[in-house]
């Protein structure tokens, strides 16, 4: 993978262009990019989903503001489009999955009345297979649930633990071209792979900061060649594994200014001068700032909070950084 471009810049405004703690992206059938803006700290007013293009045209937003309404969120986590171009969004606070069409219109919600189950417990990662089944990771139940597009339970698997098929605060999920399910097993520092029926196939990774090791992986994506892309969140990096789980490539971030940031700096020249002098552009840091978190927080081009990895229809990799409020894009 090689760096291509960056989209986004920080805005703490409740509406309009700009991100504040973005957590995930998804791609509609026509290639538009939907960005889940989660907000952070004591300012939840700007929770919303924004729509933009690869060329950085901002197209609008929907589901603005926090709340319990049909088209509102409290703590949204992940999202994904199905084959019918419906957008599914998880909310770990409301314990719901909400469904929208590709124009942002509310369609349906479920999660509190799943047949034979009751309420989903902390839904986070979400993925779809070619048959239309929905896989939802339940963080606080330590399991994966397979449902129909209408929220009817098909099967579930997993329990708390660190053995094969067990989880400890699982987070992101994806499905490969053969229908296998991958789950970012966050607190167990690994990626687990399953059949569509929930049968354990393999686990990749272990705790650490070396090649092929993880610290709190939050998201996983598999490309058309079977390569596994992992948001190694706690190590402030992205790792690419070969289909057999062996190490392939390490990405640390190479961000340049986005079109939005350039436009903002053009009308705020004083800020541009400050930015040129900022220590955030200096990669040589003192010994007491050498942890992955400190290096990332003090070095602007690097990933800081790489919470999500997603692949578009061209297998371009989108890395969403919640702490730098942007998306870095890489290509093969």
Tab-separated table of C-alpha atoms in Angstrom, residues 13-223:
chain	number	residue	atom	x	y	z
A	13	UNK	CA	-19.355	22.786	14.963
A	14	UNK	CA	-22.653	20.865	15.235
A	15	UNK	CA	-23.347	21.090	11.493
A	16	UNK	CA	-21.406	21.553	8.287
A	17	UNK	CA	-18.215	20.322	6.707
A	18	UNK	CA	-15.477	18.981	8.964
A	19	UNK	CA	-15.031	16.080	11.362
A	20	UNK	CA	-14.853	15.720	15.129
A	21	UNK	CA	-13.982	12.218	16.294
A	22	UNK	CA	-14.951	10.380	13.107
A	23	UNK	CA	-15.288	6.663	13.812
A	24	UNK	CA	-16.048	4.905	10.554
A	25	UNK	CA	-16.720	5.269	6.833
A	26	UNK	CA	-18.911	3.383	4.365
A	27	UNK	CA	-19.327	3.557	0.597
A	28	UNK	CA	-22.624	3.737	-1.276
A	29	UNK	CA	-23.079	1.964	-4.599
A	30	UNK	CA	-22.285	5.135	-6.535
A	31	UNK	CA	-19.009	5.674	-4.655
A	32	UNK	CA	-20.031	8.403	-2.222
A	33	UNK	CA	-18.270	8.317	1.137
A	34	UNK	CA	-20.394	8.331	4.291
A	35	UNK	CA	-18.518	9.415	7.427
A	36	UNK	CA	-19.725	8.684	10.951
A	37	UNK	CA	-19.047	11.804	13.028
A	38	UNK	CA	-19.203	10.706	16.665
A	39	UNK	CA	-18.012	13.889	18.449
A	40	UNK	CA	-16.006	13.793	21.651
A	41	UNK	CA	-15.710	15.181	25.127
A	42	UNK	CA	-18.614	17.251	26.404
A	43	UNK	CA	-19.899	18.294	22.975
A	44	UNK	CA	-22.234	15.635	21.537
A	45	UNK	CA	-24.305	18.121	19.513
A	46	UNK	CA	-22.453	17.404	16.288
A	47	UNK	CA	-23.161	13.678	16.127
A	48	UNK	CA	-24.156	13.047	12.502
A	49	UNK	CA	-23.340	11.254	9.279
A	50	UNK	CA	-21.666	13.364	6.595
A	51	UNK	CA	-21.456	12.584	2.888
A	52	UNK	CA	-18.540	13.534	0.648
A	53	UNK	CA	-16.712	12.329	-2.457
A	54	UNK	CA	-13.212	11.057	-3.106
A	55	UNK	CA	-12.477	14.452	-4.704
A	56	UNK	CA	-13.556	16.100	-1.415
A	57	UNK	CA	-16.853	17.572	-2.542
A	58	UNK	CA	-19.038	17.895	0.570
A	59	UNK	CA	-22.574	16.744	-0.247
A	60	UNK	CA	-24.446	17.140	3.030
A	61	UNK	CA	-25.331	15.357	6.237
A	62	UNK	CA	-28.157	13.640	8.104
A	63	UNK	CA	-29.051	12.304	11.563
A	64	UNK	CA	-27.799	15.472	13.214
A	65	UNK	CA	-27.609	15.854	16.972
A	66	UNK	CA	-27.781	13.272	19.774
A	67	UNK	CA	-31.081	11.729	20.785
A	68	UNK	CA	-33.322	8.700	20.931
A	69	UNK	CA	-35.346	9.420	17.786
A	70	UNK	CA	-35.537	7.106	14.814
A	71	UNK	CA	-32.756	8.942	12.981
A	72	UNK	CA	-30.615	9.941	15.984
A	73	UNK	CA	-27.713	8.387	17.881
A	74	UNK	CA	-26.153	8.430	21.330
A	75	UNK	CA	-22.870	6.546	20.837
A	76	UNK	CA	-22.629	5.382	17.213
A	77	UNK	CA	-19.765	2.991	16.497
A	78	UNK	CA	-19.637	1.358	13.046
A	79	UNK	CA	-21.571	1.264	9.790
A	80	UNK	CA	-21.790	-0.643	6.524
A	81	UNK	CA	-23.838	-0.726	3.307
A	82	UNK	CA	-25.629	-3.881	2.202
A	83	UNK	CA	-26.054	-5.043	-1.406
A	84	UNK	CA	-29.326	-3.092	-1.680
A	85	UNK	CA	-27.475	0.136	-0.811
A	86	UNK	CA	-29.002	0.455	2.647
A	87	UNK	CA	-26.760	1.855	5.370
A	88	UNK	CA	-26.671	-0.001	8.707
A	89	UNK	CA	-25.331	1.890	11.751
A	90	UNK	CA	-24.684	0.482	15.232
A	91	UNK	CA	-25.180	2.396	18.470
A	92	UNK	CA	-23.595	0.851	21.561
A	93	UNK	CA	-25.537	3.104	23.951
A	94	UNK	CA	-29.016	2.649	22.457
A	95	UNK	CA	-28.272	-1.058	21.791
A	96	UNK	CA	-29.729	-0.632	18.318
A	97	UNK	CA	-28.935	-1.003	14.657
A	98	UNK	CA	-30.480	1.755	12.524
A	99	UNK	CA	-31.015	1.446	8.795
A	100	UNK	CA	-31.094	4.290	6.237
A	101	UNK	CA	-31.385	4.409	2.469
A	102	UNK	CA	-28.535	5.853	0.427
A	103	UNK	CA	-30.050	9.342	0.636
A	104	UNK	CA	-30.016	9.321	4.430
A	105	UNK	CA	-33.715	8.607	4.960
A	106	UNK	CA	-34.590	6.465	7.966
A	107	UNK	CA	-35.857	2.990	7.020
A	108	UNK	CA	-35.860	0.790	10.095
A	109	UNK	CA	-34.259	0.052	13.454
A	110	UNK	CA	-33.876	-3.077	15.537
A	111	UNK	CA	-31.814	-4.501	18.356
A	112	UNK	CA	-34.072	-4.313	21.405
A	113	UNK	CA	-36.552	-6.942	20.297
A	114	UNK	CA	-34.525	-9.605	18.483
A	115	UNK	CA	-36.507	-12.833	18.308
A	116	UNK	CA	-35.259	-15.369	20.832
A	117	UNK	CA	-32.559	-13.028	22.081
A	118	UNK	CA	-34.061	-9.838	23.393
A	119	UNK	CA	-31.672	-6.894	23.253
A	120	UNK	CA	-28.317	-6.755	21.484
A	121	UNK	CA	-25.653	-5.883	24.045
A	122	UNK	CA	-23.341	-3.082	22.927
A	123	UNK	CA	-23.503	-3.579	19.135
A	124	UNK	CA	-20.305	-2.374	17.469
A	125	UNK	CA	-18.791	-3.916	14.333
A	126	UNK	CA	-21.193	-4.703	11.495
A	127	UNK	CA	-20.730	-6.491	8.171
A	128	UNK	CA	-22.821	-8.092	5.416
A	129	UNK	CA	-22.355	-11.191	3.311
A	130	UNK	CA	-23.422	-11.738	-0.295
A	131	UNK	CA	-26.655	-13.394	0.830
A	132	UNK	CA	-27.774	-10.319	2.754
A	133	UNK	CA	-27.102	-11.666	6.234
A	134	UNK	CA	-25.919	-9.131	8.805
A	135	UNK	CA	-23.128	-9.881	11.269
A	136	UNK	CA	-23.170	-7.722	14.396
A	137	UNK	CA	-20.442	-7.799	17.025
A	138	UNK	CA	-21.840	-7.476	20.541
A	139	UNK	CA	-19.014	-5.988	22.592
A	140	UNK	CA	-20.445	-6.523	26.037
A	141	UNK	CA	-21.883	-9.981	25.343
A	142	UNK	CA	-18.561	-11.181	23.851
A	143	UNK	CA	-20.247	-12.707	20.821
A	144	UNK	CA	-21.092	-12.299	17.150
A	145	UNK	CA	-24.711	-12.357	16.047
A	146	UNK	CA	-25.864	-13.294	12.556
A	147	UNK	CA	-29.231	-11.789	11.617
A	148	UNK	CA	-31.434	-11.183	8.617
A	149	UNK	CA	-31.648	-7.691	7.116
A	150	UNK	CA	-34.840	-7.195	9.153
A	151	UNK	CA	-33.149	-8.049	12.431
A	152	UNK	CA	-34.335	-11.649	12.824
A	153	UNK	CA	-31.852	-13.874	14.643
A	154	UNK	CA	-30.153	-16.618	12.612
A	155	UNK	CA	-27.393	-17.752	14.972
A	156	UNK	CA	-24.778	-16.438	17.389
A	157	UNK	CA	-21.424	-17.611	18.667
A	158	UNK	CA	-18.790	-16.633	21.199
A	159	UNK	CA	-18.352	-16.183	24.928
A	160	UNK	CA	-15.993	-14.296	27.200
A	161	UNK	CA	-12.456	-15.654	27.305
A	162	UNK	CA	-9.215	-15.887	25.348
A	163	UNK	CA	-9.533	-19.308	23.728
A	164	UNK	CA	-10.502	-20.044	20.107
A	165	UNK	CA	-13.924	-18.557	19.417
A	166	UNK	CA	-13.938	-16.613	22.681
A	167	UNK	CA	-13.757	-12.820	22.903
A	168	UNK	CA	-12.828	-9.987	25.212
A	169	UNK	CA	-14.523	-6.751	24.118
A	170	UNK	CA	-14.627	-7.548	20.382
A	171	UNK	CA	-15.046	-4.525	18.116
A	172	UNK	CA	-14.838	-4.378	14.313
A	173	UNK	CA	-15.827	-7.027	11.777
A	174	UNK	CA	-15.699	-7.759	8.071
A	175	UNK	CA	-16.557	-10.502	5.573
A	176	UNK	CA	-14.204	-11.671	2.813
A	177	UNK	CA	-15.121	-12.700	-0.736
A	178	UNK	CA	-15.615	-16.325	0.373
A	179	UNK	CA	-18.029	-15.351	3.143
A	180	UNK	CA	-15.628	-15.872	6.044
A	181	UNK	CA	-16.075	-13.550	9.018
A	182	UNK	CA	-13.185	-11.681	10.662
A	183	UNK	CA	-13.484	-10.067	14.088
A	184	UNK	CA	-11.114	-7.618	15.799
A	185	UNK	CA	-10.834	-9.210	19.254
A	186	UNK	CA	-9.854	-5.952	20.943
A	187	UNK	CA	-8.710	-6.874	24.430
A	188	UNK	CA	-7.263	-10.220	23.308
A	189	UNK	CA	-5.006	-8.389	20.827
A	190	UNK	CA	-5.821	-10.579	17.847
A	191	UNK	CA	-7.972	-11.074	14.772
A	192	UNK	CA	-10.188	-14.173	14.645
A	193	UNK	CA	-11.517	-15.782	11.471
A	194	UNK	CA	-14.716	-17.855	11.269
A	195	UNK	CA	-16.911	-19.623	8.740
A	196	UNK	CA	-20.342	-18.101	8.007
A	197	UNK	CA	-21.713	-20.607	10.531
A	198	UNK	CA	-19.414	-19.342	13.281
A	199	UNK	CA	-16.928	-22.184	13.203
A	200	UNK	CA	-13.443	-21.092	14.262
A	201	UNK	CA	-10.820	-21.142	11.485
A	202	UNK	CA	-7.786	-19.222	12.767
A	203	UNK	CA	-6.482	-16.473	15.007
A	204	UNK	CA	-3.834	-13.982	13.935
A	205	UNK	CA	-1.600	-11.901	16.174
A	206	UNK	CA	-0.635	-11.649	19.812
A	207	UNK	CA	0.004	-8.873	22.316
A	208	UNK	CA	2.973	-6.620	21.558
A	209	UNK	CA	4.313	-3.934	19.272
A	210	UNK	CA	6.388	-6.021	16.871
A	211	UNK	CA	5.481	-7.023	13.347
A	212	UNK	CA	2.295	-9.084	13.385
A	213	UNK	CA	1.628	-8.184	17.015
A	214	UNK	CA	-1.238	-5.957	18.151
A	215	UNK	CA	-2.291	-3.718	20.995
A	216	UNK	CA	-6.078	-3.269	21.033
A	217	UNK	CA	-6.958	-3.809	17.353
A	218	UNK	CA	-10.246	-2.076	16.599
A	219	UNK	CA	-11.060	-2.797	12.948
A	220	UNK	CA	-10.300	-5.253	10.156
A	221	UNK	CA	-10.783	-5.252	6.370
A	222	UNK	CA	-9.908	-7.929	3.773
A	223	UNK	CA	-9.115	-7.034	0.160
